[in-house]
Amino acid sequence: MHTLLPPLIAGASEVYTDIAKCSGFGLFFRNQDAPPNEFQRMIKDSKVKPLKPLMHDLRIIKSEAEITNMRLAGKYSGRAITNAMRQQWTKEKDLAAFLDYDFKVCGCDTTAYIPVIAGGSNALSIHYVRNNDVLQDGQIVLVDAGGEYGGYITDITRSWPVNGKFSDPQRDLYEMILKVQRSSVSLCRESANMTLDKIHQITEHGLKEGLKSLGFNMNGDAMDVLFPHHVGHYVGLDVHDCPGYSRATPLKTGYCVTIEPGIYVPDDERWPAHFRGMGIRIEDSVCVQDDNPLILTTEAVKEVVDIEALRD
Ligand code: GLY
Ligand code: MN
Ligand code: MN
């Protein structure tokens, strides 16, 4: 850094970096006395431009080699999640420990991000990561977990009955979300001329109609309460890849995204009694292709019959 960078910077017409040209903004007021660091001193006379947009352009479209790694990350992580569904867990932390181990056994390099292992109404906390409660017969467990392979990540959520068999209300809500999820995944192709924001709107509409048919009163802010997050994000080197890259950009071949509708029903008289306290999300990582989506996480089963058959 001391010998190589200064002549490179001095000879460059533009310097791309996300390190601020001068330091000095404290939390509340400008600290004009904060000394610039070594790099900031080197670029003080340079024309500095932001690096992030260039990095996003390089990262957003995945090459064949990157997609190969994402396919393997999805295959190995998906297998581990299906393995986890084969048995009845009594503690969130045991299930978390199994996945951490089985991602590696199945072929991943490591766990990609801090997972959510949420039994019953714990799933209503979208960023639940305590993962230390007991799991009860009759509950759904929501698992948002994925492994990393060769630097690439797939992001997966599955929700399944702790005892292996869906109750009628659990199945009704699950099947409704799954139908919408499948249809939103099918829009992840360049020929559909979609953006993540547009897929979000379509998903919201599908969930709203589905909830009405299940007897929910969808007046007022019902949708914001029941589906409080975006349907998806870019995924790749990071679980939330290319942070800040607009979700209003048309999806092109080679973009990798998640599709993750979820419904979280508060334990509150506003909602039909038999759905109260349920949280269900189904998330796949998908690679956009010209005319058909490549779903990277199919090894994690999601059809009701396939989930239930794992305990037969
Ligand atoms: N695992 C984080 C997310 O689904 O966005
Ligand atoms: Mn996600
Ligand atoms: Mn996730």
mmCIF file of C-alpha atoms and ligand atoms in Angstrom:
data_model
loop_
_atom_site.group_PDB
_atom_site.id
_atom_site.type_symbol
_atom_site.label_atom_id
_atom_site.label_comp_id
_atom_site.label_asym_id
_atom_site.label_seq_id
_atom_site.Cartn_x
_atom_site.Cartn_y
_atom_site.Cartn_z
ATOM 1 C CA MET A 1 0.000 0.000 0.000
ATOM 2 C CA HIS A 2 2.803 2.411 0.804
ATOM 3 C CA THR A 3 4.857 1.850 -2.294
ATOM 4 C CA LEU A 4 2.455 0.563 -4.962
ATOM 5 C CA LEU A 5 -0.645 2.682 -4.490
ATOM 6 C CA PRO A 6 0.688 6.260 -4.436
ATOM 7 C CA PRO A 7 2.099 6.218 -7.995
ATOM 8 C CA LEU A 8 -1.005 4.405 -9.284
ATOM 9 C CA ILE A 9 -3.274 6.991 -7.708
ATOM 10 C CA ALA A 10 -1.146 9.917 -8.849
ATOM 11 C CA GLY A 11 -1.261 8.643 -12.434
ATOM 12 C CA ALA A 12 -4.993 7.857 -12.492
ATOM 13 C CA SER A 13 -7.507 10.247 -14.033
ATOM 14 C CA GLU A 14 -10.250 8.828 -11.763
ATOM 15 C CA VAL A 15 -10.181 6.791 -8.563
ATOM 16 C CA TYR A 16 -13.129 4.500 -7.778
ATOM 17 C CA THR A 17 -13.620 3.880 -4.068
ATOM 18 C CA ASP A 18 -16.354 3.881 -1.449
ATOM 19 C CA ILE A 19 -14.001 5.192 1.212
ATOM 20 C CA ALA A 20 -14.940 8.839 1.877
ATOM 21 C CA LYS A 21 -12.500 11.330 0.489
ATOM 22 C CA CYS A 22 -12.154 13.055 3.833
ATOM 23 C CA SER A 23 -13.043 11.758 7.254
ATOM 24 C CA GLY A 24 -14.593 13.968 9.852
ATOM 25 C CA PHE A 25 -18.324 13.324 10.249
ATOM 26 C CA GLY A 26 -18.893 12.295 13.829
ATOM 27 C CA LEU A 27 -22.220 11.043 15.086
ATOM 28 C CA PHE A 28 -23.665 14.483 15.858
ATOM 29 C CA PHE A 29 -21.396 17.153 14.466
ATOM 30 C CA ARG A 30 -18.538 17.436 12.123
ATOM 31 C CA ASN A 31 -15.239 16.741 13.714
ATOM 32 C CA GLN A 32 -12.961 18.847 11.556
ATOM 33 C CA ASP A 33 -9.971 17.797 13.600
ATOM 34 C CA ALA A 34 -10.246 14.058 12.797
ATOM 35 C CA PRO A 35 -7.101 13.321 10.842
ATOM 36 C CA PRO A 36 -7.564 11.722 7.400
ATOM 37 C CA ASN A 37 -6.213 8.200 7.232
ATOM 38 C CA GLU A 38 -3.388 7.175 4.960
ATOM 39 C CA PHE A 39 -5.589 6.255 2.011
ATOM 40 C CA GLN A 40 -7.635 9.426 2.335
ATOM 41 C CA ARG A 41 -4.431 11.449 2.197
ATOM 42 C CA MET A 42 -3.430 9.627 -0.996
ATOM 43 C CA ILE A 43 -6.686 10.483 -2.790
ATOM 44 C CA LYS A 44 -7.085 14.049 -1.577
ATOM 45 C CA ASP A 45 -6.232 15.549 -5.004
ATOM 46 C CA SER A 46 -7.870 12.793 -7.092
ATOM 47 C CA LYS A 47 -11.185 12.758 -8.919
ATOM 48 C CA VAL A 48 -13.025 10.214 -6.761
ATOM 49 C CA LYS A 49 -16.061 8.271 -7.998
ATOM 50 C CA PRO A 50 -18.212 5.701 -6.162
ATOM 51 C CA LEU A 51 -17.124 2.092 -6.623
ATOM 52 C CA LYS A 52 -20.396 0.436 -5.600
ATOM 53 C CA PRO A 53 -22.303 0.864 -8.899
ATOM 54 C CA LEU A 54 -19.427 -0.771 -10.793
ATOM 55 C CA MET A 55 -19.318 -3.651 -8.327
ATOM 56 C CA HIS A 56 -23.083 -4.113 -8.615
ATOM 57 C CA ASP A 57 -22.837 -4.286 -12.408
ATOM 58 C CA LEU A 58 -20.195 -6.992 -12.061
ATOM 59 C CA ARG A 59 -22.130 -8.953 -9.436
ATOM 60 C CA ILE A 60 -25.731 -8.727 -10.561
ATOM 61 C CA ILE A 61 -25.435 -11.010 -13.616
ATOM 62 C CA LYS A 62 -23.968 -14.350 -12.643
ATOM 63 C CA SER A 63 -21.616 -16.158 -15.052
ATOM 64 C CA GLU A 64 -21.974 -19.857 -15.852
ATOM 65 C CA ALA A 65 -19.244 -20.623 -13.297
ATOM 66 C CA GLU A 66 -21.031 -18.622 -10.602
ATOM 67 C CA ILE A 67 -24.335 -20.333 -11.407
ATOM 68 C CA THR A 68 -22.620 -23.716 -11.090
ATOM 69 C CA ASN A 69 -21.588 -22.824 -7.543
ATOM 70 C CA MET A 70 -25.054 -21.521 -6.724
ATOM 71 C CA ARG A 71 -26.630 -24.716 -8.043
ATOM 72 C CA LEU A 72 -24.366 -26.762 -5.789
ATOM 73 C CA ALA A 73 -25.013 -24.501 -2.785
ATOM 74 C CA GLY A 74 -28.749 -24.950 -3.418
ATOM 75 C CA LYS A 75 -28.540 -28.691 -3.963
ATOM 76 C CA TYR A 76 -26.473 -29.391 -0.847
ATOM 77 C CA SER A 77 -28.375 -26.997 1.430
ATOM 78 C CA GLY A 78 -31.720 -28.214 0.121
ATOM 79 C CA ARG A 79 -30.769 -31.820 0.878
ATOM 80 C CA ALA A 80 -29.854 -30.927 4.455
ATOM 81 C CA ILE A 81 -33.177 -29.153 4.971
ATOM 82 C CA THR A 82 -35.082 -32.155 3.617
ATOM 83 C CA ASN A 83 -33.047 -34.373 5.952
ATOM 84 C CA ALA A 84 -34.058 -32.132 8.861
ATOM 85 C CA MET A 85 -37.720 -32.628 7.973
ATOM 86 C CA ARG A 86 -37.418 -36.408 8.363
ATOM 87 C CA GLN A 87 -37.489 -36.349 12.147
ATOM 88 C CA GLN A 88 -39.468 -34.789 14.967
ATOM 89 C CA TRP A 89 -37.380 -32.170 16.756
ATOM 90 C CA THR A 90 -38.210 -31.113 20.296
ATOM 91 C CA LYS A 91 -35.863 -28.123 20.556
ATOM 92 C CA GLU A 92 -35.081 -25.326 18.116
ATOM 93 C CA LYS A 93 -31.420 -25.490 19.082
ATOM 94 C CA ASP A 94 -31.128 -29.194 18.221
ATOM 95 C CA LEU A 95 -32.567 -28.527 14.790
ATOM 96 C CA ALA A 96 -30.199 -25.560 14.363
ATOM 97 C CA ALA A 97 -27.210 -27.730 15.355
ATOM 98 C CA PHE A 98 -28.276 -30.508 12.979
ATOM 99 C CA LEU A 99 -28.476 -28.122 10.034
ATOM 100 C CA ASP A 100 -25.144 -26.503 10.820
ATOM 101 C CA TYR A 101 -23.627 -30.003 10.736
ATOM 102 C CA ASP A 102 -25.612 -31.439 7.827
ATOM 103 C CA PHE A 103 -24.970 -28.495 5.477
ATOM 104 C CA LYS A 104 -21.314 -29.539 5.640
ATOM 105 C CA VAL A 105 -21.994 -33.274 5.478
ATOM 106 C CA CYS A 106 -24.115 -32.697 2.360
ATOM 107 C CA GLY A 107 -21.286 -30.787 0.644
ATOM 108 C CA CYS A 108 -21.479 -27.113 1.625
ATOM 109 C CA ASP A 109 -18.375 -25.317 2.904
ATOM 110 C CA THR A 110 -20.246 -23.717 5.778
ATOM 111 C CA THR A 111 -23.535 -22.246 6.984
ATOM 112 C CA ALA A 112 -24.169 -19.096 4.995
ATOM 113 C CA TYR A 113 -26.007 -16.887 7.467
ATOM 114 C CA ILE A 114 -27.451 -16.947 10.976
ATOM 115 C CA PRO A 115 -30.563 -19.091 10.555
ATOM 116 C CA VAL A 116 -34.092 -18.559 11.800
ATOM 117 C CA ILE A 117 -35.401 -21.711 13.530
ATOM 118 C CA ALA A 118 -38.768 -20.615 14.833
ATOM 119 C CA GLY A 119 -41.427 -22.867 16.335
ATOM 120 C CA GLY A 120 -45.072 -21.750 16.435
ATOM 121 C CA SER A 121 -45.611 -18.040 17.037
ATOM 122 C CA ASN A 122 -41.843 -17.395 17.236
ATOM 123 C CA ALA A 123 -42.128 -17.297 13.439
ATOM 124 C CA LEU A 124 -44.034 -14.028 13.757
ATOM 125 C CA SER A 125 -40.737 -12.330 14.642
ATOM 126 C CA ILE A 126 -39.278 -12.031 11.169
ATOM 127 C CA HIS A 127 -35.678 -11.836 12.424
ATOM 128 C CA TYR A 128 -36.055 -14.426 15.209
ATOM 129 C CA VAL A 129 -32.564 -15.844 15.780
ATOM 130 C CA ARG A 130 -32.699 -16.876 19.458
ATOM 131 C CA ASN A 131 -33.395 -20.402 18.241
ATOM 132 C CA ASN A 132 -33.568 -21.712 21.806
ATOM 133 C CA ASP A 133 -37.234 -22.479 22.474
ATOM 134 C CA VAL A 134 -38.929 -25.859 22.709
ATOM 135 C CA LEU A 135 -40.807 -27.229 19.676
ATOM 136 C CA GLN A 136 -44.266 -28.558 20.346
ATOM 137 C CA ASP A 137 -46.343 -31.203 18.678
ATOM 138 C CA GLY A 138 -48.997 -29.383 16.643
ATOM 139 C CA GLN A 139 -46.806 -26.384 15.817
ATOM 140 C CA ILE A 140 -45.298 -25.413 12.480
ATOM 141 C CA VAL A 141 -41.556 -24.794 12.541
ATOM 142 C CA LEU A 142 -40.248 -22.122 10.173
ATOM 143 C CA VAL A 143 -36.632 -22.663 9.125
ATOM 144 C CA ASP A 144 -34.770 -20.007 7.132
ATOM 145 C CA ALA A 145 -31.301 -21.434 6.609
ATOM 146 C CA GLY A 146 -28.823 -21.975 3.812
ATOM 147 C CA GLY A 147 -25.305 -23.125 3.165
ATOM 148 C CA GLU A 148 -22.451 -21.656 1.181
ATOM 149 C CA TYR A 149 -20.461 -23.367 -1.539
ATOM 150 C CA GLY A 150 -17.424 -21.887 -3.285
ATOM 151 C CA GLY A 151 -18.276 -18.429 -1.941
ATOM 152 C CA TYR A 152 -21.901 -18.506 -3.141
ATOM 153 C CA ILE A 153 -25.079 -18.703 -1.117
ATOM 154 C CA THR A 154 -28.624 -19.887 -1.586
ATOM 155 C CA ASP A 155 -31.319 -18.577 0.702
ATOM 156 C CA ILE A 156 -34.042 -21.091 1.624
ATOM 157 C CA THR A 157 -37.064 -21.090 3.924
ATOM 158 C CA ARG A 158 -39.254 -24.076 4.609
ATOM 159 C CA SER A 159 -42.126 -24.331 7.094
ATOM 160 C CA TRP A 160 -43.309 -27.772 8.160
ATOM 161 C CA PRO A 161 -45.326 -29.389 10.930
ATOM 162 C CA VAL A 162 -43.189 -30.434 13.894
ATOM 163 C CA ASN A 163 -45.080 -33.743 14.062
ATOM 164 C CA GLY A 164 -44.826 -34.357 10.303
ATOM 165 C CA LYS A 165 -48.528 -33.989 9.472
ATOM 166 C CA PHE A 166 -50.357 -30.733 8.634
ATOM 167 C CA SER A 167 -53.567 -29.957 10.525
ATOM 168 C CA ASP A 168 -56.423 -28.763 8.291
ATOM 169 C CA PRO A 169 -55.897 -25.024 8.939
ATOM 170 C CA GLN A 170 -52.115 -25.400 8.613
ATOM 171 C CA ARG A 171 -52.570 -27.152 5.272
ATOM 172 C CA ASP A 172 -55.069 -24.568 4.018
ATOM 173 C CA LEU A 173 -52.772 -21.638 4.767
ATOM 174 C CA TYR A 174 -49.670 -23.476 3.544
ATOM 175 C CA GLU A 175 -51.242 -24.554 0.233
ATOM 176 C CA MET A 176 -52.487 -21.034 -0.401
ATOM 177 C CA ILE A 177 -49.003 -19.535 0.117
ATOM 178 C CA LEU A 178 -47.363 -22.300 -1.934
ATOM 179 C CA LYS A 179 -49.670 -21.693 -4.875
ATOM 180 C CA VAL A 180 -48.821 -17.984 -4.874
ATOM 181 C CA GLN A 181 -45.115 -18.742 -4.398
ATOM 182 C CA ARG A 182 -45.032 -21.120 -7.389
ATOM 183 C CA SER A 183 -46.760 -18.589 -9.563
ATOM 184 C CA SER A 184 -44.366 -15.796 -8.489
ATOM 185 C CA VAL A 185 -41.352 -18.048 -9.132
ATOM 186 C CA SER A 186 -42.670 -18.660 -12.661
ATOM 187 C CA LEU A 187 -42.296 -14.914 -13.358
ATOM 188 C CA CYS A 188 -38.518 -15.056 -12.846
ATOM 189 C CA ARG A 189 -37.649 -15.148 -16.530
ATOM 190 C CA GLU A 190 -36.436 -12.402 -18.818
ATOM 191 C CA SER A 191 -39.359 -12.965 -21.223
ATOM 192 C CA ALA A 192 -41.836 -11.916 -18.482
ATOM 193 C CA ASN A 193 -40.240 -8.430 -18.307
ATOM 194 C CA MET A 194 -40.647 -8.329 -14.518
ATOM 195 C CA THR A 195 -38.916 -6.495 -11.703
ATOM 196 C CA LEU A 196 -38.774 -7.669 -8.091
ATOM 197 C CA ASP A 197 -41.085 -4.780 -7.183
ATOM 198 C CA LYS A 198 -43.635 -5.871 -9.796
ATOM 199 C CA ILE A 199 -43.451 -9.494 -8.617
ATOM 200 C CA HIS A 200 -44.015 -8.175 -5.099
ATOM 201 C CA GLN A 201 -47.228 -6.413 -6.167
ATOM 202 C CA ILE A 202 -48.472 -9.517 -7.976
ATOM 203 C CA THR A 203 -47.629 -11.693 -4.959
ATOM 204 C CA GLU A 204 -49.414 -9.326 -2.609
ATOM 205 C CA HIS A 205 -52.494 -9.461 -4.783
ATOM 206 C CA GLY A 206 -52.414 -13.285 -4.896
ATOM 207 C CA LEU A 207 -51.984 -13.572 -1.123
ATOM 208 C CA LYS A 208 -54.754 -11.073 -0.481
ATOM 209 C CA GLU A 209 -57.236 -12.990 -2.625
ATOM 210 C CA GLY A 210 -56.124 -16.273 -1.053
ATOM 211 C CA LEU A 211 -56.550 -14.924 2.472
ATOM 212 C CA LYS A 212 -60.028 -13.613 1.639
ATOM 213 C CA SER A 213 -61.030 -17.058 0.444
ATOM 214 C CA LEU A 214 -59.776 -18.468 3.771
ATOM 215 C CA GLY A 215 -62.081 -16.100 5.645
ATOM 216 C CA PHE A 216 -59.700 -13.268 6.535
ATOM 217 C CA ASN A 217 -61.082 -9.737 6.650
ATOM 218 C CA MET A 218 -58.589 -7.902 4.438
ATOM 219 C CA ASN A 219 -59.695 -4.354 5.202
ATOM 220 C CA GLY A 220 -57.364 -1.528 6.190
ATOM 221 C CA ASP A 221 -53.744 -2.407 6.847
ATOM 222 C CA ALA A 222 -54.408 -6.187 6.883
ATOM 223 C CA MET A 223 -51.860 -6.901 4.160
ATOM 224 C CA ASP A 224 -49.100 -4.903 5.877
ATOM 225 C CA VAL A 225 -49.722 -6.801 9.106
ATOM 226 C CA LEU A 226 -49.891 -10.265 7.560
ATOM 227 C CA PHE A 227 -47.174 -9.902 4.883
ATOM 228 C CA PRO A 228 -44.794 -7.291 6.289
ATOM 229 C CA HIS A 229 -41.742 -7.824 4.056
ATOM 230 C CA HIS A 230 -40.746 -7.692 0.402
ATOM 231 C CA VAL A 231 -41.218 -10.814 -1.715
ATOM 232 C CA GLY A 232 -37.547 -11.056 -2.582
ATOM 233 C CA HIS A 233 -34.030 -9.757 -3.000
ATOM 234 C CA TYR A 234 -30.911 -10.465 -5.034
ATOM 235 C CA VAL A 235 -28.756 -13.348 -3.797
ATOM 236 C CA GLY A 236 -25.258 -14.577 -4.645
ATOM 237 C CA LEU A 237 -21.986 -13.774 -2.914
ATOM 238 C CA ASP A 238 -24.049 -12.337 -0.071
ATOM 239 C CA VAL A 239 -27.445 -13.455 1.139
ATOM 240 C CA HIS A 240 -28.707 -9.938 0.350
ATOM 241 C CA ASP A 241 -26.530 -9.438 -2.707
ATOM 242 C CA CYS A 242 -25.823 -6.091 -4.374
ATOM 243 C CA PRO A 243 -27.302 -4.140 -1.428
ATOM 244 C CA GLY A 244 -28.939 -0.958 -2.631
ATOM 245 C CA TYR A 245 -29.353 -2.200 -6.234
ATOM 246 C CA SER A 246 -32.841 -1.154 -7.284
ATOM 247 C CA ARG A 247 -35.646 -3.691 -7.183
ATOM 248 C CA ALA A 248 -37.282 -1.708 -9.974
ATOM 249 C CA THR A 249 -34.719 -3.059 -12.480
ATOM 250 C CA PRO A 250 -36.079 -5.528 -15.075
ATOM 251 C CA LEU A 251 -34.852 -9.057 -14.321
ATOM 252 C CA LYS A 252 -32.403 -10.353 -16.892
ATOM 253 C CA THR A 253 -30.878 -13.747 -17.629
ATOM 254 C CA GLY A 254 -28.238 -14.454 -14.988
ATOM 255 C CA TYR A 255 -29.831 -12.450 -12.162
ATOM 256 C CA CYS A 256 -30.326 -14.583 -9.048
ATOM 257 C CA VAL A 257 -33.167 -13.669 -6.698
ATOM 258 C CA THR A 258 -35.246 -15.073 -3.871
ATOM 259 C CA ILE A 259 -39.018 -15.482 -3.929
ATOM 260 C CA GLU A 260 -40.274 -15.697 -0.352
ATOM 261 C CA PRO A 261 -43.915 -14.926 0.366
ATOM 262 C CA GLY A 262 -44.953 -15.452 3.964
ATOM 263 C CA ILE A 263 -48.013 -14.969 6.144
ATOM 264 C CA TYR A 264 -47.687 -14.268 9.867
ATOM 265 C CA VAL A 265 -50.971 -14.210 11.784
ATOM 266 C CA PRO A 266 -50.907 -12.392 15.140
ATOM 267 C CA ASP A 267 -52.709 -13.979 18.063
ATOM 268 C CA ASP A 268 -55.429 -11.386 17.927
ATOM 269 C CA GLU A 269 -59.224 -11.394 17.536
ATOM 270 C CA ARG A 270 -58.999 -9.571 14.234
ATOM 271 C CA TRP A 271 -58.063 -12.846 12.479
ATOM 272 C CA PRO A 272 -59.833 -16.224 12.135
ATOM 273 C CA ALA A 273 -59.208 -18.182 15.359
ATOM 274 C CA HIS A 274 -57.767 -21.343 13.789
ATOM 275 C CA PHE A 275 -54.974 -19.424 11.988
ATOM 276 C CA ARG A 276 -53.880 -17.292 14.959
ATOM 277 C CA GLY A 277 -50.214 -17.584 15.940
ATOM 278 C CA MET A 278 -49.186 -19.247 12.652
ATOM 279 C CA GLY A 279 -46.165 -18.061 10.664
ATOM 280 C CA ILE A 280 -45.429 -19.685 7.323
ATOM 281 C CA ARG A 281 -42.877 -18.625 4.702
ATOM 282 C CA ILE A 282 -41.721 -20.523 1.616
ATOM 283 C CA GLU A 283 -38.508 -19.222 0.054
ATOM 284 C CA ASP A 284 -36.577 -20.429 -2.972
ATOM 285 C CA SER A 285 -33.509 -19.006 -4.637
ATOM 286 C CA VAL A 286 -34.017 -18.719 -8.375
ATOM 287 C CA CYS A 287 -31.738 -17.970 -11.314
ATOM 288 C CA VAL A 288 -33.471 -15.942 -14.020
ATOM 289 C CA GLN A 289 -33.213 -17.463 -17.522
ATOM 290 C CA ASP A 290 -34.568 -16.283 -20.883
ATOM 291 C CA ASP A 291 -37.819 -18.179 -20.851
ATOM 292 C CA ASN A 292 -37.889 -20.319 -17.714
ATOM 293 C CA PRO A 293 -36.683 -19.878 -14.158
ATOM 294 C CA LEU A 294 -33.946 -22.151 -12.856
ATOM 295 C CA ILE A 295 -34.984 -22.965 -9.283
ATOM 296 C CA LEU A 296 -31.785 -23.581 -7.333
ATOM 297 C CA THR A 297 -33.348 -25.001 -4.174
ATOM 298 C CA THR A 298 -35.690 -27.770 -5.348
ATOM 299 C CA GLU A 299 -33.897 -30.370 -3.201
ATOM 300 C CA ALA A 300 -35.679 -28.852 -0.215
ATOM 301 C CA VAL A 301 -39.107 -30.419 -0.665
ATOM 302 C CA LYS A 302 -42.113 -28.123 -0.366
ATOM 303 C CA GLU A 303 -45.228 -29.958 -1.572
ATOM 304 C CA VAL A 304 -47.478 -31.090 1.299
ATOM 305 C CA VAL A 305 -47.453 -34.712 0.093
ATOM 306 C CA ASP A 306 -43.659 -34.733 -0.169
ATOM 307 C CA ILE A 307 -43.191 -33.260 3.315
ATOM 308 C CA GLU A 308 -45.649 -35.704 4.872
ATOM 309 C CA ALA A 309 -44.158 -38.673 2.980
ATOM 310 C CA LEU A 310 -40.790 -38.097 4.694
ATOM 311 C CA ARG A 311 -42.179 -39.588 7.915
ATOM 312 C CA ASP A 312 -44.026 -42.555 6.375
HETATM 313 N N1 GLY B 1 -32.472 -15.160 5.172
HETATM 314 C C1 GLY B 1 -32.756 -13.783 5.037
HETATM 315 C C2 GLY B 1 -33.799 -13.527 4.066
HETATM 316 O O1 GLY B 1 -34.591 -14.402 3.756
HETATM 317 O O2 GLY B 1 -33.878 -12.485 3.491
HETATM 318 MN MN MN B 2 -34.311 -14.120 1.646
HETATM 319 MN MN MN B 3 -34.066 -16.447 3.923
#
